[in-house]
Short mmCIF file of N, CA and C in Angstrom, two decimals:
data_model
loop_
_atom_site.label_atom_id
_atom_site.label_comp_id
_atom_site.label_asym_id
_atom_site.label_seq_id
_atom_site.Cartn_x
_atom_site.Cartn_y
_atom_site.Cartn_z
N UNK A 20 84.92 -9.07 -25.47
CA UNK A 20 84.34 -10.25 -26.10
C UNK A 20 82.82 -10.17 -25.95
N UNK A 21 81.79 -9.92 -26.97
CA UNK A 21 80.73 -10.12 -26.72
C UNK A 21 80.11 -11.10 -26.47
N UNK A 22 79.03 -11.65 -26.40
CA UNK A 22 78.09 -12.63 -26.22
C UNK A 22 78.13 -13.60 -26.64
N UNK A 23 78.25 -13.72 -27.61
CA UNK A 23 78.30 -14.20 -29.30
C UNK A 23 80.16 -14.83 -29.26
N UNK A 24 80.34 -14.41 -29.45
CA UNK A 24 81.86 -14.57 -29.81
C UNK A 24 82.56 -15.74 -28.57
N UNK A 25 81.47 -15.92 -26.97
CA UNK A 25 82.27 -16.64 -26.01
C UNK A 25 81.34 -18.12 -25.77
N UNK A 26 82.51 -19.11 -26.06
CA UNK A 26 82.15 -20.70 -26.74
C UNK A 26 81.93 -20.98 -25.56
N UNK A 27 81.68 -20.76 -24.11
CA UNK A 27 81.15 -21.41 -23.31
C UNK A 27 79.96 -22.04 -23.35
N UNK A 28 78.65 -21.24 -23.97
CA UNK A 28 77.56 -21.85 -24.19
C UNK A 28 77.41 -23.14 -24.53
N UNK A 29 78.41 -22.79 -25.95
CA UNK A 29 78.34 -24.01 -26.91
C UNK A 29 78.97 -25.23 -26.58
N UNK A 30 79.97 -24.55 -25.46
CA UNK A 30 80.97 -25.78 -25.43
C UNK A 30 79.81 -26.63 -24.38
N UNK A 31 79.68 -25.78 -23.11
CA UNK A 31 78.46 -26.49 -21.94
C UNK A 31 77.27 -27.18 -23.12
N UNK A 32 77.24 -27.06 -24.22
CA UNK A 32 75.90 -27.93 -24.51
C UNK A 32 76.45 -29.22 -25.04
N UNK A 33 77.55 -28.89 -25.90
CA UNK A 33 78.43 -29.69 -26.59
C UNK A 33 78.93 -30.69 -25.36
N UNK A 34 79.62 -30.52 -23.96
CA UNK A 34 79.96 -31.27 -23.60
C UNK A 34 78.82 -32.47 -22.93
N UNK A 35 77.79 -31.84 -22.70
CA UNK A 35 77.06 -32.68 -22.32
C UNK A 35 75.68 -33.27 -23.01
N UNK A 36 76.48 -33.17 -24.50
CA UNK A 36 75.80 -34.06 -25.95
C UNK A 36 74.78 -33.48 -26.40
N UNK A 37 73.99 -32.27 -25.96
CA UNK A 37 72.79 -31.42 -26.65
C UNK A 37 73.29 -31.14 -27.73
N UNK A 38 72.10 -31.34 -28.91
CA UNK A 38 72.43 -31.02 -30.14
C UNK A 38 72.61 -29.32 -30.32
N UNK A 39 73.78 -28.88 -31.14
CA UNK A 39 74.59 -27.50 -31.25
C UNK A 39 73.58 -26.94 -32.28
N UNK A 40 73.50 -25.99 -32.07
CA UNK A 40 72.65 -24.70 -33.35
C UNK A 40 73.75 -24.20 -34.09
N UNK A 41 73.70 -24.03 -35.11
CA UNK A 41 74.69 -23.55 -36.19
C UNK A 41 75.47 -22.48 -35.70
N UNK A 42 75.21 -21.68 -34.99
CA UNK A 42 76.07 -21.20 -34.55
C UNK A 42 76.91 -21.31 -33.47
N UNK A 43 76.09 -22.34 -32.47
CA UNK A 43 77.09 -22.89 -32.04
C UNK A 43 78.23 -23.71 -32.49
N UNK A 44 77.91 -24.23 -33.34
CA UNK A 44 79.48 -24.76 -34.39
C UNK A 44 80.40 -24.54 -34.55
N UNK A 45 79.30 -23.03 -35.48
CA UNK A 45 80.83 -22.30 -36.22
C UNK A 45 81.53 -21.46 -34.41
N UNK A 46 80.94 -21.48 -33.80
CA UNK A 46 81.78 -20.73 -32.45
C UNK A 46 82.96 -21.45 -32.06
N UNK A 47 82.85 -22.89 -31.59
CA UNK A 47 83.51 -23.63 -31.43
C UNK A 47 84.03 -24.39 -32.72
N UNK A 48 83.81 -24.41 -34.16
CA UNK A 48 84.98 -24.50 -34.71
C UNK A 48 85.76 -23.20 -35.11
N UNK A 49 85.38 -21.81 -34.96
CA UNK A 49 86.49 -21.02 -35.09
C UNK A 49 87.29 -20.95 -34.02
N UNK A 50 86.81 -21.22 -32.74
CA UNK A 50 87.52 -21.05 -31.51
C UNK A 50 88.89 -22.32 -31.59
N UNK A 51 89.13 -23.44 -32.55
CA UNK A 51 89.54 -24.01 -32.42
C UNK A 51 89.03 -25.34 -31.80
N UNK A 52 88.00 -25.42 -30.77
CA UNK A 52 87.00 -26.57 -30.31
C UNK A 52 86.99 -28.03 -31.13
N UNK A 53 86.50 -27.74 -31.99
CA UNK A 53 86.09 -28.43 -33.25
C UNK A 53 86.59 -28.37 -34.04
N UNK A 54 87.35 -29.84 -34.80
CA UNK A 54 88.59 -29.38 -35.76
C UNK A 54 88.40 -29.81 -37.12
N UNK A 55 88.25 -29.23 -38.14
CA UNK A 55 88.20 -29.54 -39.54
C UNK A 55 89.07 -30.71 -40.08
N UNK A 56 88.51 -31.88 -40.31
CA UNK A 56 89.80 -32.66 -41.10
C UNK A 56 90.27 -31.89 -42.52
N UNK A 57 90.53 -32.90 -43.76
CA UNK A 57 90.60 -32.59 -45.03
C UNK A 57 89.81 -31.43 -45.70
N UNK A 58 88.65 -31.92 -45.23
CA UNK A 58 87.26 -30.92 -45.59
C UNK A 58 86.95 -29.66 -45.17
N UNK A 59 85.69 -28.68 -45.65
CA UNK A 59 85.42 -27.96 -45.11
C UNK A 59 84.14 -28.51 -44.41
N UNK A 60 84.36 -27.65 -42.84
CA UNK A 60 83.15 -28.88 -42.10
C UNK A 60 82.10 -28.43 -42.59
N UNK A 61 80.71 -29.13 -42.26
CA UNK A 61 79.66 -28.61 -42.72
C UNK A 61 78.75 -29.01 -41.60
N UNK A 62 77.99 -27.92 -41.01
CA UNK A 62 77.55 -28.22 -39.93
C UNK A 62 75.97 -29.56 -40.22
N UNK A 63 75.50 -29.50 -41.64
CA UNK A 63 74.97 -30.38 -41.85
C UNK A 63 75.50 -32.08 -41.47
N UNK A 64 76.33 -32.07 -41.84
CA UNK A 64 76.76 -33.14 -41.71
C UNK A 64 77.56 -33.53 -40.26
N UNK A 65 78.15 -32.47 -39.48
CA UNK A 65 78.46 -32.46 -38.03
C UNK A 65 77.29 -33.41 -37.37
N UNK A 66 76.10 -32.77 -37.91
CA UNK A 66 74.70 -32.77 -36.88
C UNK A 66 74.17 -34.10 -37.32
N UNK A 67 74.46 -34.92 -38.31
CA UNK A 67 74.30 -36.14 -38.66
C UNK A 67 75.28 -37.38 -37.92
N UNK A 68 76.21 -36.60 -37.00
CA UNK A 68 76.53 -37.57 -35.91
C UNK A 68 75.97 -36.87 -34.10
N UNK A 69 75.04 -36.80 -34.19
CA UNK A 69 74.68 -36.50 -33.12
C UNK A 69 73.31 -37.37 -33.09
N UNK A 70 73.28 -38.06 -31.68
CA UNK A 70 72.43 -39.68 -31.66
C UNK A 70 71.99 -39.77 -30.39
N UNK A 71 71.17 -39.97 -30.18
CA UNK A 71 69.99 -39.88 -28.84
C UNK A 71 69.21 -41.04 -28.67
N UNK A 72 69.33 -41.72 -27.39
CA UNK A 72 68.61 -42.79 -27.45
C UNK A 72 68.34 -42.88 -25.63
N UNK A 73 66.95 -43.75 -25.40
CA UNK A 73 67.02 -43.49 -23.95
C UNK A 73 68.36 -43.67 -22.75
N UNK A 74 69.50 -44.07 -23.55
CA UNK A 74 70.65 -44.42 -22.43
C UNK A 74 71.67 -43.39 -23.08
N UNK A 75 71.52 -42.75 -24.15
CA UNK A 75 72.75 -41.77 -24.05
C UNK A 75 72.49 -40.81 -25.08
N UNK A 76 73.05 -39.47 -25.06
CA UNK A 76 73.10 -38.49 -25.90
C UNK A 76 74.26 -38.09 -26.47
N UNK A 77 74.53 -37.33 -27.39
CA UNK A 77 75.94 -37.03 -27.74
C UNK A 77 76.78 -37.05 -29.09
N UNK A 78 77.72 -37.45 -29.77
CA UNK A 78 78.02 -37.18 -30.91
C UNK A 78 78.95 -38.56 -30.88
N UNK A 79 78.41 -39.36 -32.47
CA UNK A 79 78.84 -40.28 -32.58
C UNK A 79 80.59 -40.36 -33.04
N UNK A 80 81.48 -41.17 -31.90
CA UNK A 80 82.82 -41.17 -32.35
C UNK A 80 83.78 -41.68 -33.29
N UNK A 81 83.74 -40.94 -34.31
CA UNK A 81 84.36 -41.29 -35.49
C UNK A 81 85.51 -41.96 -35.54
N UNK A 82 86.19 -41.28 -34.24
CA UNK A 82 88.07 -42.15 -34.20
C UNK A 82 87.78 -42.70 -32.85
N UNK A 83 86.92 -43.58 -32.36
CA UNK A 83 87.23 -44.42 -31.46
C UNK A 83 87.61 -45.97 -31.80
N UNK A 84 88.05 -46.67 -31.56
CA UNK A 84 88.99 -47.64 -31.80
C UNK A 84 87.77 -48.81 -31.57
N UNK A 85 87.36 -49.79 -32.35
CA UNK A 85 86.72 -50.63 -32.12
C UNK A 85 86.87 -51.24 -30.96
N UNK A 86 86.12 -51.52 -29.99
CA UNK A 86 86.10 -52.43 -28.78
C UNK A 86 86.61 -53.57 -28.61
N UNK A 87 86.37 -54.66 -29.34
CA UNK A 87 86.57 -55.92 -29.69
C UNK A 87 88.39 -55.94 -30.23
N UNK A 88 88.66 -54.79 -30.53
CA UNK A 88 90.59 -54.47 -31.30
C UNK A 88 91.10 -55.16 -30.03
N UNK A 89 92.06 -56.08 -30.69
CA UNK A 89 93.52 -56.90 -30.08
C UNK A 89 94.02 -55.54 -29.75
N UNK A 90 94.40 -55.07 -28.96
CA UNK A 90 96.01 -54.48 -28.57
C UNK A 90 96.89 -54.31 -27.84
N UNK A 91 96.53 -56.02 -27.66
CA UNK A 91 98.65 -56.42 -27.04
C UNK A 91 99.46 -55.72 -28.08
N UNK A 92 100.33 -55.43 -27.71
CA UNK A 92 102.00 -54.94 -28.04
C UNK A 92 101.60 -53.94 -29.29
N UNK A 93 100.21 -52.86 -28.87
CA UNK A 93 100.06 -51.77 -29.69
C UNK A 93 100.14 -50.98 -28.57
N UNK A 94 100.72 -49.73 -28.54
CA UNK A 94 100.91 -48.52 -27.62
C UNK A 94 99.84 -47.89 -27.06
N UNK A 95 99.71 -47.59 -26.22
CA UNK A 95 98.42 -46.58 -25.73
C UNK A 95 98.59 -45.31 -25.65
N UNK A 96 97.66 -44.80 -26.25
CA UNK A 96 98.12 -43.21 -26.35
C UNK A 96 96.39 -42.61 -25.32
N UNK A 97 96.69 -42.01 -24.69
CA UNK A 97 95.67 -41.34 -23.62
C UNK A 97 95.10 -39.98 -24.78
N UNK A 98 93.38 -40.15 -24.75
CA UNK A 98 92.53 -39.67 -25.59
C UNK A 98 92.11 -38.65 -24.75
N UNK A 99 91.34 -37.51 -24.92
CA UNK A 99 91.18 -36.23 -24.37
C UNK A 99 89.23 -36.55 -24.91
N UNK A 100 88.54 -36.63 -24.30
CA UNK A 100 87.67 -37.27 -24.48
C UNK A 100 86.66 -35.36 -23.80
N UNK A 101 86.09 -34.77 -24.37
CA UNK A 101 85.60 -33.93 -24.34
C UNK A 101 84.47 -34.02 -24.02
N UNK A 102 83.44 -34.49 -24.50
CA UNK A 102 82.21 -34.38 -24.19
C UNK A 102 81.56 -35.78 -24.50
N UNK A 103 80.21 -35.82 -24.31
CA UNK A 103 79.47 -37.24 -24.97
C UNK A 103 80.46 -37.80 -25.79
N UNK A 104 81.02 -37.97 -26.14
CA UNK A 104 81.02 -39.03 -27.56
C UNK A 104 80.47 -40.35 -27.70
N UNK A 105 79.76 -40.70 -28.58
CA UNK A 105 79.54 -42.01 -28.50
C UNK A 105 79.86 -43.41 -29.20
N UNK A 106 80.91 -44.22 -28.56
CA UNK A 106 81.10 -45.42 -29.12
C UNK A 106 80.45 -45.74 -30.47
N UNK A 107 80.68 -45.92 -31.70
CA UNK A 107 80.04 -46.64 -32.46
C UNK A 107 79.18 -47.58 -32.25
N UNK A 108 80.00 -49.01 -31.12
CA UNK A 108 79.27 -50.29 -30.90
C UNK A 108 77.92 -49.52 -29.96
N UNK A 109 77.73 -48.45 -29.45
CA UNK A 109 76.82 -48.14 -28.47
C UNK A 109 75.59 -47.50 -29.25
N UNK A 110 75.60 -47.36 -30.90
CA UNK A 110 74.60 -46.68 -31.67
C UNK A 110 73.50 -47.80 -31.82
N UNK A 111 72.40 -48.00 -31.59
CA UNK A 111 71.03 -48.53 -32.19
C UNK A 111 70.83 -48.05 -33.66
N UNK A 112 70.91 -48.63 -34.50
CA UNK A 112 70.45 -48.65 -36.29
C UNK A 112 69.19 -47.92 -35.87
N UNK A 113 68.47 -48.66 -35.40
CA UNK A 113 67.22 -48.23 -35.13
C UNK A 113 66.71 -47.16 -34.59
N UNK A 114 67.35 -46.56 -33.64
CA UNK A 114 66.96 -45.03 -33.55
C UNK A 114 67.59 -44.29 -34.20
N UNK A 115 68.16 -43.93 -35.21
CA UNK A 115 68.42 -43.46 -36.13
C UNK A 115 67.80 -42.92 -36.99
N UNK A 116 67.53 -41.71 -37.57
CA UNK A 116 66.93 -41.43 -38.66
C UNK A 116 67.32 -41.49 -40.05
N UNK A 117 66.01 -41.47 -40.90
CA UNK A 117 66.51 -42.19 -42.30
C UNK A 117 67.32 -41.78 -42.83
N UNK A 118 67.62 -40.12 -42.68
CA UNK A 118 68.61 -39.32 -42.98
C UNK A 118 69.77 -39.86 -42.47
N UNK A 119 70.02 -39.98 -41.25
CA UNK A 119 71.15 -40.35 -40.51
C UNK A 119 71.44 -41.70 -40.82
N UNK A 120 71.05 -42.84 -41.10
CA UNK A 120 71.07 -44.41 -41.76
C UNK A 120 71.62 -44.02 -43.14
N UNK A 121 70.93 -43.10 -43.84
CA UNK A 121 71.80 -43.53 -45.49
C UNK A 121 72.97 -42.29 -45.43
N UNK A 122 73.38 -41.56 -44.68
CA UNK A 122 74.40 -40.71 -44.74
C UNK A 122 75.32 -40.83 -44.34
N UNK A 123 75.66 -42.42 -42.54
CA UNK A 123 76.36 -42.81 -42.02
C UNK A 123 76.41 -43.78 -43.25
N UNK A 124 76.05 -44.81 -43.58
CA UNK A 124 76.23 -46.04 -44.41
C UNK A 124 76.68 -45.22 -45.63
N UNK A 125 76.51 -44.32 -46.01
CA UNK A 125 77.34 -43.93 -47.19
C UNK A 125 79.00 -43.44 -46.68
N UNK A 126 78.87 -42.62 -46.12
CA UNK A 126 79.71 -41.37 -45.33
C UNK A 126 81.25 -42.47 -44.88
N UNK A 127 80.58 -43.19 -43.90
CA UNK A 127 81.38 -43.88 -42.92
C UNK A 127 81.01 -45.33 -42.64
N UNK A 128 81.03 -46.31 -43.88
CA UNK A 128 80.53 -47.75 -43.96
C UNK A 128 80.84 -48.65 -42.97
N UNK A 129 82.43 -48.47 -42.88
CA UNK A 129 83.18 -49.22 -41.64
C UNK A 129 82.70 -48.89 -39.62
N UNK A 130 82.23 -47.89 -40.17
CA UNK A 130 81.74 -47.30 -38.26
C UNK A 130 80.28 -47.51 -38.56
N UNK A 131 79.41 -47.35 -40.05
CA UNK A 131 78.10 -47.68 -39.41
C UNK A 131 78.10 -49.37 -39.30
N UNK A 132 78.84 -50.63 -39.95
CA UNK A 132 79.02 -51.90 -39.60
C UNK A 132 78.93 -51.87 -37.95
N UNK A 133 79.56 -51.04 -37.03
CA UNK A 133 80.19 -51.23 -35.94
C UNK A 133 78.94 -51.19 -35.17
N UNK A 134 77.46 -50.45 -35.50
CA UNK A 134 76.62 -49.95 -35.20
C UNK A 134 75.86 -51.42 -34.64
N UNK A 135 74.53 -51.19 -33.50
CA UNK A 135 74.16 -52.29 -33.30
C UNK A 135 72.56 -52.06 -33.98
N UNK A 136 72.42 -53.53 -34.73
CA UNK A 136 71.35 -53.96 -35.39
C UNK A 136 70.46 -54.92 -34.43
N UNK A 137 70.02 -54.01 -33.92
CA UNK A 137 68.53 -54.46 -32.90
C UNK A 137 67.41 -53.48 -32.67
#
């Protein structure tokens, strides 16, 4: 296995929310790491959930379950929580870039709502 080919790097940056270089991506999504939904991923748009603010770094969580969700007499299923991820409710609008504001609000309307406007 050469250099190149072993996702430790990527994964050690990934888990502790440093933004990934394109090749770190594609490492950890060929390795399986990182999983393609419907789409083909695009590391452009990967890197448009990755959010930095003085209290946290990391990649914004697309399937985390709103905070505020009722769930009496809904099941709990135990999440494998990998690295940073970050809460929706825990994003600032405001540190955000303009790129990242009209690509979440297009992209993912319902998770950028979730976002905090202060």
């Amino acid at each position: 296995m050469t250099e190149k080919e072993n996702p430790k790097e990527a994964l050690e940056k990934f888990i502790h929310g440093l933004s990934l270089t394109r090749e770190d991506f594609h490492t950890l999504l060929t390795r399986g790491i990182l999983v393609e939904n419907n789409e083909p991923a695009s590391y452009e748009a990967f890197m448009m959930l990755h959010y930095e603010d003085a209290d946290v770094m990391g990649y914004i969580d697309l399937l985390a379950p709103p905070r505020c969700e009722n769930t009496s007499g809904v099941r709990r299923v135990v999440r494998l929580r990998l690295g940073n991820e970050i809460c929706p409710e825990d994003v600032r609008v405001s540190k955000l870039t303009s790129r990242q504001r009209e690509f979440l609000q297009a992209e993912y309307p319902d998770i950028f709502k979730r976002f905090r406007n202060e």
